[in-house]
Tab-separated table of C-alpha atoms in Angstrom:
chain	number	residue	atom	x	y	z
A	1	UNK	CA	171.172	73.104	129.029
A	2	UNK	CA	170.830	75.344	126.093
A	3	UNK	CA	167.170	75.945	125.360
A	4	UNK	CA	165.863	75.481	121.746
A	5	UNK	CA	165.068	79.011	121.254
A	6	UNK	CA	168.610	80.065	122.148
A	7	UNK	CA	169.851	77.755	119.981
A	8	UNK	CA	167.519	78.798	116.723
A	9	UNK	CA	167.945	82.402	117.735
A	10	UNK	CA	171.883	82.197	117.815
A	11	UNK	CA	171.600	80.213	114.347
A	12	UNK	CA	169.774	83.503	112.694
A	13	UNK	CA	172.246	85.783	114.256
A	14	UNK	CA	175.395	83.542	113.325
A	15	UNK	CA	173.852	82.587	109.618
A	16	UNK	CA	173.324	86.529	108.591
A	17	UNK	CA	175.042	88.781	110.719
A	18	UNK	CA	179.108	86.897	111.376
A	19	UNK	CA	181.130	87.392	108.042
A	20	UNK	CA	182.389	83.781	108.097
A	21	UNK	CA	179.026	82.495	107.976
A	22	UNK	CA	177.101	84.773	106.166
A	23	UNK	CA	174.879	85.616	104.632
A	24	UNK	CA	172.577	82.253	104.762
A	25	UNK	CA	168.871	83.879	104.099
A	26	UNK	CA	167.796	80.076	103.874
A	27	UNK	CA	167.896	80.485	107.948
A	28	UNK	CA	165.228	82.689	107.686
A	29	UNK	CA	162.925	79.409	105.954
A	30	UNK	CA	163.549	77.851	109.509
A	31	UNK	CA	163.580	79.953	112.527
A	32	UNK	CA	161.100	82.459	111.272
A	33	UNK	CA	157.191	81.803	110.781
A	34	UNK	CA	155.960	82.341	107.194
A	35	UNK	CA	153.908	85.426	108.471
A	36	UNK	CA	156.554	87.178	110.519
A	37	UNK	CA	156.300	90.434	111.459
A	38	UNK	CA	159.592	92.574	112.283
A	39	UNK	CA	159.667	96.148	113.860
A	40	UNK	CA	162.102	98.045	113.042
A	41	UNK	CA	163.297	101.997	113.170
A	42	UNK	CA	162.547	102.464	109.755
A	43	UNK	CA	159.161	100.629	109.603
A	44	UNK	CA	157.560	97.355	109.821
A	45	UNK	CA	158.461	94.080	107.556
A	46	UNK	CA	155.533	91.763	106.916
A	47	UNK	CA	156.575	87.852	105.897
A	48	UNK	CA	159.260	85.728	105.077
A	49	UNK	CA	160.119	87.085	101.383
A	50	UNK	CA	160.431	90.618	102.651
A	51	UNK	CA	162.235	89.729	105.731
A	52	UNK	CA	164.836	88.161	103.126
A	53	UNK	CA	164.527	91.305	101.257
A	54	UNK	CA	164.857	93.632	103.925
A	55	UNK	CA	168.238	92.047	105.206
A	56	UNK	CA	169.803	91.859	101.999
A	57	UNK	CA	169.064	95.312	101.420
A	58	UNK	CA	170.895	96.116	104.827
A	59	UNK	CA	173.568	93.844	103.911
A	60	UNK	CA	174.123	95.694	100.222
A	61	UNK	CA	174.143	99.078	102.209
A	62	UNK	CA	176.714	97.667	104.662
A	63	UNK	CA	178.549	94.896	103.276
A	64	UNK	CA	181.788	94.986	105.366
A	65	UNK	CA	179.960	94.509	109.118
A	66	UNK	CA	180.418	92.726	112.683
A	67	UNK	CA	177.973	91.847	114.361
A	68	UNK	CA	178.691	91.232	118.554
A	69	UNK	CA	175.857	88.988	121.067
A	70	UNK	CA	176.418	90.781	124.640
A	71	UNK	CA	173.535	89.419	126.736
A	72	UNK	CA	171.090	86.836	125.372
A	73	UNK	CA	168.003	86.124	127.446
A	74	UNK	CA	164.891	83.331	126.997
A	75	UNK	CA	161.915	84.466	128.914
A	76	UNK	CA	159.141	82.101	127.939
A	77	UNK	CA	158.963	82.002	124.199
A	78	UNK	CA	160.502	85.087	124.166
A	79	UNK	CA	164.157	85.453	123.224
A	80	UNK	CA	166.264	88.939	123.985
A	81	UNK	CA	169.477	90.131	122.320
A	82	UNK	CA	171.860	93.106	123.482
A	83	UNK	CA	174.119	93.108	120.343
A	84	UNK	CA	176.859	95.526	119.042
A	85	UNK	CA	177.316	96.592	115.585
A	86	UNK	CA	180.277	98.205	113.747
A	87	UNK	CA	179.886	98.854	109.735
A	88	UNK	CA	181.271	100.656	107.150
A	89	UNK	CA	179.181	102.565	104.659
A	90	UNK	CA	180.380	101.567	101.342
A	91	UNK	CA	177.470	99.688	99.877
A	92	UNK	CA	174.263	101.556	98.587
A	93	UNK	CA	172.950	104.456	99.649
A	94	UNK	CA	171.666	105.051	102.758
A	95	UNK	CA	168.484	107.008	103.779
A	96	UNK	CA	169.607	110.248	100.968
A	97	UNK	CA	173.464	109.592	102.487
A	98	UNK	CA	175.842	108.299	99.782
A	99	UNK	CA	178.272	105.991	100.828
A	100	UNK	CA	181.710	107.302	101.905
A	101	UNK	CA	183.398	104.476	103.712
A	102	UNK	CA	182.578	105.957	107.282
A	103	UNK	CA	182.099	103.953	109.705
A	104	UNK	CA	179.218	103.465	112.432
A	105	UNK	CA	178.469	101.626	115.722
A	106	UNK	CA	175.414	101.266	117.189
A	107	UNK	CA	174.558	99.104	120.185
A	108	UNK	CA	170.703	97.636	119.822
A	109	UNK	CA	168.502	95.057	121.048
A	110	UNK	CA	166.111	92.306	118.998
A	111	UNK	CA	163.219	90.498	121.029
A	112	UNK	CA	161.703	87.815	119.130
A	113	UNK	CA	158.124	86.152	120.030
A	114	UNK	CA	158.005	82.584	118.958
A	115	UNK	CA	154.955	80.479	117.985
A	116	UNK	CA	153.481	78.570	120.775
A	117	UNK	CA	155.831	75.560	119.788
A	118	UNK	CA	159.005	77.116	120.462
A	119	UNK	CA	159.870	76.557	116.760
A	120	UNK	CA	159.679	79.770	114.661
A	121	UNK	CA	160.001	83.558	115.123
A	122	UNK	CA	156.541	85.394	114.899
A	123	UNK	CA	157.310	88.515	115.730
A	124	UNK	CA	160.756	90.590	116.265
A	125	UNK	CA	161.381	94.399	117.676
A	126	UNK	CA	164.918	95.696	116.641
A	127	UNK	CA	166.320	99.086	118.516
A	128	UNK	CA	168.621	100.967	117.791
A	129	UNK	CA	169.763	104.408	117.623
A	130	UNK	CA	168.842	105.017	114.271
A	131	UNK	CA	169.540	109.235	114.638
A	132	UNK	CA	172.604	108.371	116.142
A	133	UNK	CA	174.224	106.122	112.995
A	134	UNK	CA	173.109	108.494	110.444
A	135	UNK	CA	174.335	111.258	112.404
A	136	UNK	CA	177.753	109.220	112.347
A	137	UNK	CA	177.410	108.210	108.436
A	138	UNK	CA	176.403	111.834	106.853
A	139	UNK	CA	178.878	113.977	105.319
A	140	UNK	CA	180.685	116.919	107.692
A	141	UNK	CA	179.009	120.228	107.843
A	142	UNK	CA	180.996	122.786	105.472
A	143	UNK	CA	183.352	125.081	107.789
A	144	UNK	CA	181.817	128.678	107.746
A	145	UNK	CA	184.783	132.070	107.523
A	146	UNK	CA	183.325	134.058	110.188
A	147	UNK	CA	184.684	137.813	110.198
């Protein structure tokens, strides 16, 4: 049996992150607390509104993304995803790196702490290897004439 957090944790990934479903930032009314808290490489994200915010942002910057689950583990009202990610820069701009239509994959993970009812995200960590896609999205280094 599938447990509940599984099932609201898979709903968040499939309503934002698949192109055929997404974006649905109403998920984020129903699987995440009003005073969520996310972690993430490029700084923390407090409530609902600038969760919303935060994603669409990420989705403006890289609007042609797939998103893939690899493992998916519950652990008490914890839930843990190992997730793959290829995108293509040719949204916004992107930490001082204008878009180009380069490409990136990063492989991360996302634990989520849910309230003590099993109902709504409280608190989520995203990693990735944040030096590693901008190192993959900024422009090549100009070839030097040596001698």
């Amino acid at each position: 049996m599938t447990s509940p957090l599984e099932v609201n944790h898979r709903r968040f990934v499939d309503e934002i992150w698949y192109p055929e479903n997404a974006p649905n930032y109403g998920v984020i009314d129903e699987v995440m607390g009003e005073n969520i808290v996310v972690h993430t490489p490029l700084g923390d994200v407090h409530g609902r509104a600038a969760v919303k915010d935060y994603f669409k942002a990420y989705l403006a910057i890289f609007p042609k993304q797939t998103m893939e689950t690899r493992d998916f583990v519950v652990s008490g009202n914890r839930t843990i995803v190992r997730w793959d990610q290829e995108a293509t820069h040719d949204g916004m701009e992107f930490l001082g790196i204008e878009p180009a239509g380069k490409q990136m994959f990063v492989t991360g993970l996302t634990m989520a702490y849910w309230d003590e009812d099993k109902e709504t995200m409280d608190e989520i960590w995203f990693s990735f290897d944040l030096l590693g896609a901008v190192n993959q999205l900024k422009p090549a280094a100009p070839e030097e004439n040596v001698g």
